[in-house]
JSON list of N, CA and C in Angstrom, two decimals:
[
{"chain": "A", "resi": 1, "resn": "MET", "atom": "N", "xyz": [123.92, 137.06, -103.80]},
{"chain": "A", "resi": 1, "resn": "MET", "atom": "CA", "xyz": [125.45, 138.12, -103.41]},
{"chain": "A", "resi": 1, "resn": "MET", "atom": "C", "xyz": [125.50, 139.61, -103.37]},
{"chain": "A", "resi": 2, "resn": "SER", "atom": "N", "xyz": [125.83, 140.42, -102.93]},
{"chain": "A", "resi": 2, "resn": "SER", "atom": "CA", "xyz": [125.23, 142.84, -102.52]},
{"chain": "A", "resi": 2, "resn": "SER", "atom": "C", "xyz": [126.22, 142.71, -104.44]},
{"chain": "A", "resi": 3, "resn": "GLU", "atom": "N", "xyz": [126.11, 144.08, -104.20]},
{"chain": "A", "resi": 3, "resn": "GLU", "atom": "CA", "xyz": [127.13, 144.85, -104.95]},
{"chain": "A", "resi": 3, "resn": "GLU", "atom": "C", "xyz": [128.19, 145.54, -104.25]},
{"chain": "A", "resi": 4, "resn": "THR", "atom": "N", "xyz": [128.00, 145.01, -102.93]},
{"chain": "A", "resi": 4, "resn": "THR", "atom": "CA", "xyz": [130.23, 146.14, -102.87]},
{"chain": "A", "resi": 4, "resn": "THR", "atom": "C", "xyz": [130.67, 144.46, -102.18]},
{"chain": "A", "resi": 5, "resn": "SER", "atom": "N", "xyz": [129.82, 143.49, -102.26]},
{"chain": "A", "resi": 5, "resn": "SER", "atom": "CA", "xyz": [131.15, 141.80, -101.91]},
{"chain": "A", "resi": 5, "resn": "SER", "atom": "C", "xyz": [131.51, 141.92, -103.01]},
{"chain": "A", "resi": 6, "resn": "LYS", "atom": "N", "xyz": [130.36, 141.62, -104.01]},
{"chain": "A", "resi": 6, "resn": "LYS", "atom": "CA", "xyz": [131.01, 141.60, -105.28]},
{"chain": "A", "resi": 6, "resn": "LYS", "atom": "C", "xyz": [132.41, 142.72, -105.45]},
{"chain": "A", "resi": 7, "resn": "GLU", "atom": "N", "xyz": [131.91, 143.69, -105.57]},
{"chain": "A", "resi": 7, "resn": "GLU", "atom": "CA", "xyz": [133.20, 145.37, -105.87]},
{"chain": "A", "resi": 7, "resn": "GLU", "atom": "C", "xyz": [134.49, 145.30, -104.68]},
{"chain": "A", "resi": 8, "resn": "ASP", "atom": "N", "xyz": [133.87, 144.33, -103.56]},
{"chain": "A", "resi": 8, "resn": "ASP", "atom": "CA", "xyz": [134.85, 144.29, -102.20]},
{"chain": "A", "resi": 8, "resn": "ASP", "atom": "C", "xyz": [136.10, 143.00, -103.25]},
{"chain": "A", "resi": 9, "resn": "LYS", "atom": "N", "xyz": [134.82, 141.80, -103.80]},
{"chain": "A", "resi": 9, "resn": "LYS", "atom": "CA", "xyz": [135.37, 140.44, -104.94]},
{"chain": "A", "resi": 9, "resn": "LYS", "atom": "C", "xyz": [136.89, 141.55, -106.01]},
{"chain": "A", "resi": 10, "resn": "ASP", "atom": "N", "xyz": [136.29, 141.78, -106.85]},
{"chain": "A", "resi": 10, "resn": "ASP", "atom": "CA", "xyz": [137.07, 142.71, -107.70]},
{"chain": "A", "resi": 10, "resn": "ASP", "atom": "C", "xyz": [137.86, 142.72, -107.27]},
{"chain": "A", "resi": 11, "resn": "ASN", "atom": "N", "xyz": [138.09, 143.64, -106.89]},
{"chain": "A", "resi": 11, "resn": "ASN", "atom": "CA", "xyz": [139.01, 144.39, -105.94]},
{"chain": "A", "resi": 11, "resn": "ASN", "atom": "C", "xyz": [140.17, 144.57, -105.68]},
{"chain": "A", "resi": 12, "resn": "PHE", "atom": "N", "xyz": [139.73, 142.71, -104.06]},
{"chain": "A", "resi": 12, "resn": "PHE", "atom": "CA", "xyz": [140.79, 141.57, -103.97]},
{"chain": "A", "resi": 12, "resn": "PHE", "atom": "C", "xyz": [141.33, 140.82, -105.40]},
{"chain": "A", "resi": 13, "resn": "ILE", "atom": "N", "xyz": [141.43, 140.01, -106.10]},
{"chain": "A", "resi": 13, "resn": "ILE", "atom": "CA", "xyz": [141.40, 140.49, -107.29]},
{"chain": "A", "resi": 13, "resn": "ILE", "atom": "C", "xyz": [142.32, 141.11, -107.73]},
{"chain": "A", "resi": 14, "resn": "GLU", "atom": "N", "xyz": [141.75, 142.06, -107.94]},
{"chain": "A", "resi": 14, "resn": "GLU", "atom": "CA", "xyz": [143.27, 143.17, -108.79]},
{"chain": "A", "resi": 14, "resn": "GLU", "atom": "C", "xyz": [143.77, 143.30, -107.67]},
{"chain": "A", "resi": 15, "resn": "ASP", "atom": "N", "xyz": [143.58, 144.33, -106.49]},
{"chain": "A", "resi": 15, "resn": "ASP", "atom": "CA", "xyz": [145.19, 143.71, -105.71]},
{"chain": "A", "resi": 15, "resn": "ASP", "atom": "C", "xyz": [146.09, 142.61, -105.90]},
{"chain": "A", "resi": 16, "resn": "ILE", "atom": "N", "xyz": [145.32, 141.35, -105.64]},
{"chain": "A", "resi": 16, "resn": "ILE", "atom": "CA", "xyz": [146.70, 140.08, -106.17]},
{"chain": "A", "resi": 16, "resn": "ILE", "atom": "C", "xyz": [147.83, 140.03, -107.47]},
{"chain": "A", "resi": 17, "resn": "LYS", "atom": "N", "xyz": [146.20, 140.46, -108.39]},
{"chain": "A", "resi": 17, "resn": "LYS", "atom": "CA", "xyz": [146.85, 140.58, -109.93]},
{"chain": "A", "resi": 17, "resn": "LYS", "atom": "C", "xyz": [148.36, 141.41, -109.81]},
{"chain": "A", "resi": 18, "resn": "SER", "atom": "N", "xyz": [148.06, 143.31, -109.00]},
{"chain": "A", "resi": 18, "resn": "SER", "atom": "CA", "xyz": [149.76, 143.27, -108.68]},
{"chain": "A", "resi": 18, "resn": "SER", "atom": "C", "xyz": [150.45, 143.27, -108.23]},
{"chain": "A", "resi": 19, "resn": "GLY", "atom": "N", "xyz": [149.93, 142.54, -107.17]},
{"chain": "A", "resi": 19, "resn": "GLY", "atom": "CA", "xyz": [150.89, 141.91, -105.85]},
{"chain": "A", "resi": 19, "resn": "GLY", "atom": "C", "xyz": [151.61, 141.39, -106.66]},
{"chain": "A", "resi": 20, "resn": "GLN", "atom": "N", "xyz": [150.96, 139.63, -108.01]},
{"chain": "A", "resi": 20, "resn": "GLN", "atom": "CA", "xyz": [152.10, 139.77, -108.13]},
{"chain": "A", "resi": 20, "resn": "GLN", "atom": "C", "xyz": [153.04, 140.06, -109.39]},
{"chain": "A", "resi": 21, "resn": "LEU", "atom": "N", "xyz": [152.35, 140.84, -110.11]},
{"chain": "A", "resi": 21, "resn": "LEU", "atom": "CA", "xyz": [153.15, 141.74, -111.33]},
{"chain": "A", "resi": 21, "resn": "LEU", "atom": "C", "xyz": [154.09, 142.77, -109.93]},
{"chain": "A", "resi": 22, "resn": "PHE", "atom": "N", "xyz": [153.92, 142.98, -108.32]},
{"chain": "A", "resi": 22, "resn": "PHE", "atom": "CA", "xyz": [154.52, 143.73, -108.25]},
{"chain": "A", "resi": 22, "resn": "PHE", "atom": "C", "xyz": [156.02, 142.91, -108.44]},
{"chain": "A", "resi": 23, "resn": "LYS", "atom": "N", "xyz": [155.52, 141.12, -107.93]},
{"chain": "A", "resi": 23, "resn": "LYS", "atom": "CA", "xyz": [157.77, 140.29, -107.24]},
{"chain": "A", "resi": 23, "resn": "LYS", "atom": "C", "xyz": [157.66, 139.88, -108.63]},
{"chain": "A", "resi": 24, "resn": "GLU", "atom": "N", "xyz": [157.19, 139.91, -110.20]},
{"chain": "A", "resi": 24, "resn": "GLU", "atom": "CA", "xyz": [157.29, 140.04, -111.08]},
{"chain": "A", "resi": 24, "resn": "GLU", "atom": "C", "xyz": [158.62, 141.11, -111.20]},
{"chain": "A", "resi": 25, "resn": "MET", "atom": "N", "xyz": [157.52, 142.23, -111.46]},
{"chain": "A", "resi": 25, "resn": "MET", "atom": "CA", "xyz": [158.87, 142.44, -112.07]},
{"chain": "A", "resi": 25, "resn": "MET", "atom": "C", "xyz": [160.32, 143.69, -111.35]},
{"chain": "A", "resi": 26, "resn": "LYS", "atom": "N", "xyz": [160.19, 142.76, -109.76]},
{"chain": "A", "resi": 26, "resn": "LYS", "atom": "CA", "xyz": [160.93, 143.32, -108.27]},
{"chain": "A", "resi": 26, "resn": "LYS", "atom": "C", "xyz": [161.50, 142.11, -108.96]},
{"chain": "A", "resi": 27, "resn": "VAL", "atom": "N", "xyz": [161.26, 140.70, -109.27]},
{"chain": "A", "resi": 27, "resn": "VAL", "atom": "CA", "xyz": [162.32, 139.54, -109.49]},
{"chain": "A", "resi": 27, "resn": "VAL", "atom": "C", "xyz": [163.44, 140.25, -111.46]},
{"chain": "A", "resi": 28, "resn": "ILE", "atom": "N", "xyz": [162.64, 140.19, -111.79]},
{"chain": "A", "resi": 28, "resn": "ILE", "atom": "CA", "xyz": [162.64, 140.42, -113.64]},
{"chain": "A", "resi": 28, "resn": "ILE", "atom": "C", "xyz": [164.26, 142.11, -112.94]},
{"chain": "A", "resi": 29, "resn": "ARG", "atom": "N", "xyz": [163.70, 143.54, -111.86]},
{"chain": "A", "resi": 29, "resn": "ARG", "atom": "CA", "xyz": [164.40, 143.64, -111.72]},
{"chain": "A", "resi": 29, "resn": "ARG", "atom": "C", "xyz": [166.07, 143.27, -111.12]},
{"chain": "A", "resi": 30, "resn": "SER", "atom": "N", "xyz": [165.94, 142.21, -110.62]},
{"chain": "A", "resi": 30, "resn": "SER", "atom": "CA", "xyz": [167.15, 141.41, -109.63]},
{"chain": "A", "resi": 30, "resn": "SER", "atom": "C", "xyz": [167.86, 141.01, -110.46]},
{"chain": "A", "resi": 31, "resn": "GLU", "atom": "N", "xyz": [167.72, 140.27, -111.18]},
{"chain": "A", "resi": 31, "resn": "GLU", "atom": "CA", "xyz": [168.10, 139.79, -112.49]},
{"chain": "A", "resi": 31, "resn": "GLU", "atom": "C", "xyz": [169.11, 140.86, -113.17]},
{"chain": "A", "resi": 32, "resn": "GLU", "atom": "N", "xyz": [168.00, 141.60, -113.65]},
{"chain": "A", "resi": 32, "resn": "GLU", "atom": "CA", "xyz": [168.17, 142.83, -114.46]},
{"chain": "A", "resi": 32, "resn": "GLU", "atom": "C", "xyz": [169.60, 143.43, -113.58]},
{"chain": "A", "resi": 33, "resn": "GLU", "atom": "N", "xyz": [169.54, 143.94, -112.20]},
{"chain": "A", "resi": 33, "resn": "GLU", "atom": "CA", "xyz": [171.09, 143.93, -111.06]},
{"chain": "A", "resi": 33, "resn": "GLU", "atom": "C", "xyz": [171.70, 143.26, -111.97]},
{"chain": "A", "resi": 34, "resn": "LYS", "atom": "N", "xyz": [171.91, 141.82, -111.38]},
{"chain": "A", "resi": 34, "resn": "LYS", "atom": "CA", "xyz": [172.57, 140.78, -111.72]},
{"chain": "A", "resi": 34, "resn": "LYS", "atom": "C", "xyz": [173.76, 140.67, -112.08]},
{"chain": "A", "resi": 35, "resn": "ALA", "atom": "N", "xyz": [172.72, 140.08, -113.71]},
{"chain": "A", "resi": 35, "resn": "ALA", "atom": "CA", "xyz": [174.10, 140.56, -114.60]},
{"chain": "A", "resi": 35, "resn": "ALA", "atom": "C", "xyz": [173.90, 141.69, -115.54]},
{"chain": "A", "resi": 36, "resn": "LYS", "atom": "N", "xyz": [174.01, 143.09, -114.99]},
{"chain": "A", "resi": 36, "resn": "LYS", "atom": "CA", "xyz": [174.92, 144.22, -114.81]},
{"chain": "A", "resi": 36, "resn": "LYS", "atom": "C", "xyz": [176.04, 143.38, -114.23]},
{"chain": "A", "resi": 37, "resn": "LYS", "atom": "N", "xyz": [176.01, 143.50, -113.38]},
{"chain": "A", "resi": 37, "resn": "LYS", "atom": "CA", "xyz": [176.79, 143.73, -111.61]},
{"chain": "A", "resi": 37, "resn": "LYS", "atom": "C", "xyz": [178.21, 142.64, -112.31]},
{"chain": "A", "resi": 38, "resn": "GLN", "atom": "N", "xyz": [176.73, 141.27, -113.09]},
{"chain": "A", "resi": 38, "resn": "GLN", "atom": "CA", "xyz": [178.35, 140.57, -113.63]},
{"chain": "A", "resi": 38, "resn": "GLN", "atom": "C", "xyz": [179.04, 140.54, -114.68]},
{"chain": "A", "resi": 39, "resn": "LYS", "atom": "N", "xyz": [178.49, 141.86, -115.78]},
{"chain": "A", "resi": 39, "resn": "LYS", "atom": "CA", "xyz": [179.58, 142.22, -116.77]},
{"chain": "A", "resi": 39, "resn": "LYS", "atom": "C", "xyz": [180.53, 142.80, -116.11]},
{"chain": "A", "resi": 40, "resn": "SER", "atom": "N", "xyz": [180.31, 144.16, -114.63]},
{"chain": "A", "resi": 40, "resn": "SER", "atom": "CA", "xyz": [181.37, 145.40, -114.29]},
{"chain": "A", "resi": 40, "resn": "SER", "atom": "C", "xyz": [182.20, 144.16, -114.12]},
{"chain": "A", "resi": 41, "resn": "ASP", "atom": "N", "xyz": [182.03, 143.09, -113.28]},
{"chain": "A", "resi": 41, "resn": "ASP", "atom": "CA", "xyz": [182.89, 142.06, -113.43]},
{"chain": "A", "resi": 41, "resn": "ASP", "atom": "C", "xyz": [184.23, 142.14, -113.84]},
{"chain": "A", "resi": 42, "resn": "THR", "atom": "N", "xyz": [183.62, 141.20, -115.13]},
{"chain": "A", "resi": 42, "resn": "THR", "atom": "CA", "xyz": [184.04, 140.39, -116.33]},
{"chain": "A", "resi": 42, "resn": "THR", "atom": "C", "xyz": [185.26, 141.55, -116.26]},
{"chain": "A", "resi": 43, "resn": "LYS", "atom": "N", "xyz": [184.68, 142.60, -116.30]},
{"chain": "A", "resi": 43, "resn": "LYS", "atom": "CA", "xyz": [184.86, 144.13, -117.27]},
{"chain": "A", "resi": 43, "resn": "LYS", "atom": "C", "xyz": [186.71, 144.40, -116.32]},
{"chain": "A", "resi": 44, "resn": "GLU", "atom": "N", "xyz": [185.86, 144.32, -115.14]},
{"chain": "A", "resi": 44, "resn": "GLU", "atom": "CA", "xyz": [187.27, 144.48, -114.09]},
{"chain": "A", "resi": 44, "resn": "GLU", "atom": "C", "xyz": [188.62, 143.48, -113.80]},
{"chain": "A", "resi": 45, "resn": "LYS", "atom": "N", "xyz": [187.48, 142.18, -114.27]},
{"chain": "A", "resi": 45, "resn": "LYS", "atom": "CA", "xyz": [189.17, 141.23, -114.13]},
{"chain": "A", "resi": 45, "resn": "LYS", "atom": "C", "xyz": [190.48, 141.30, -115.41]},
{"chain": "A", "resi": 46, "resn": "LYS", "atom": "N", "xyz": [189.39, 142.20, -116.84]},
{"chain": "A", "resi": 46, "resn": "LYS", "atom": "CA", "xyz": [190.00, 142.14, -117.66]},
{"chain": "A", "resi": 46, "resn": "LYS", "atom": "C", "xyz": [191.69, 143.23, -117.62]}
]
């Protein structure tokens, strides 16, 4: 295995990790948005 292919593999793994992180962040953010919306909805109903 040459140096470049090892580096490429590491970069590939990093990309996957950051991609996963990005997805998780998006999910968390959308969950927070839903929670905020529900709170404001319940306030409006009262």
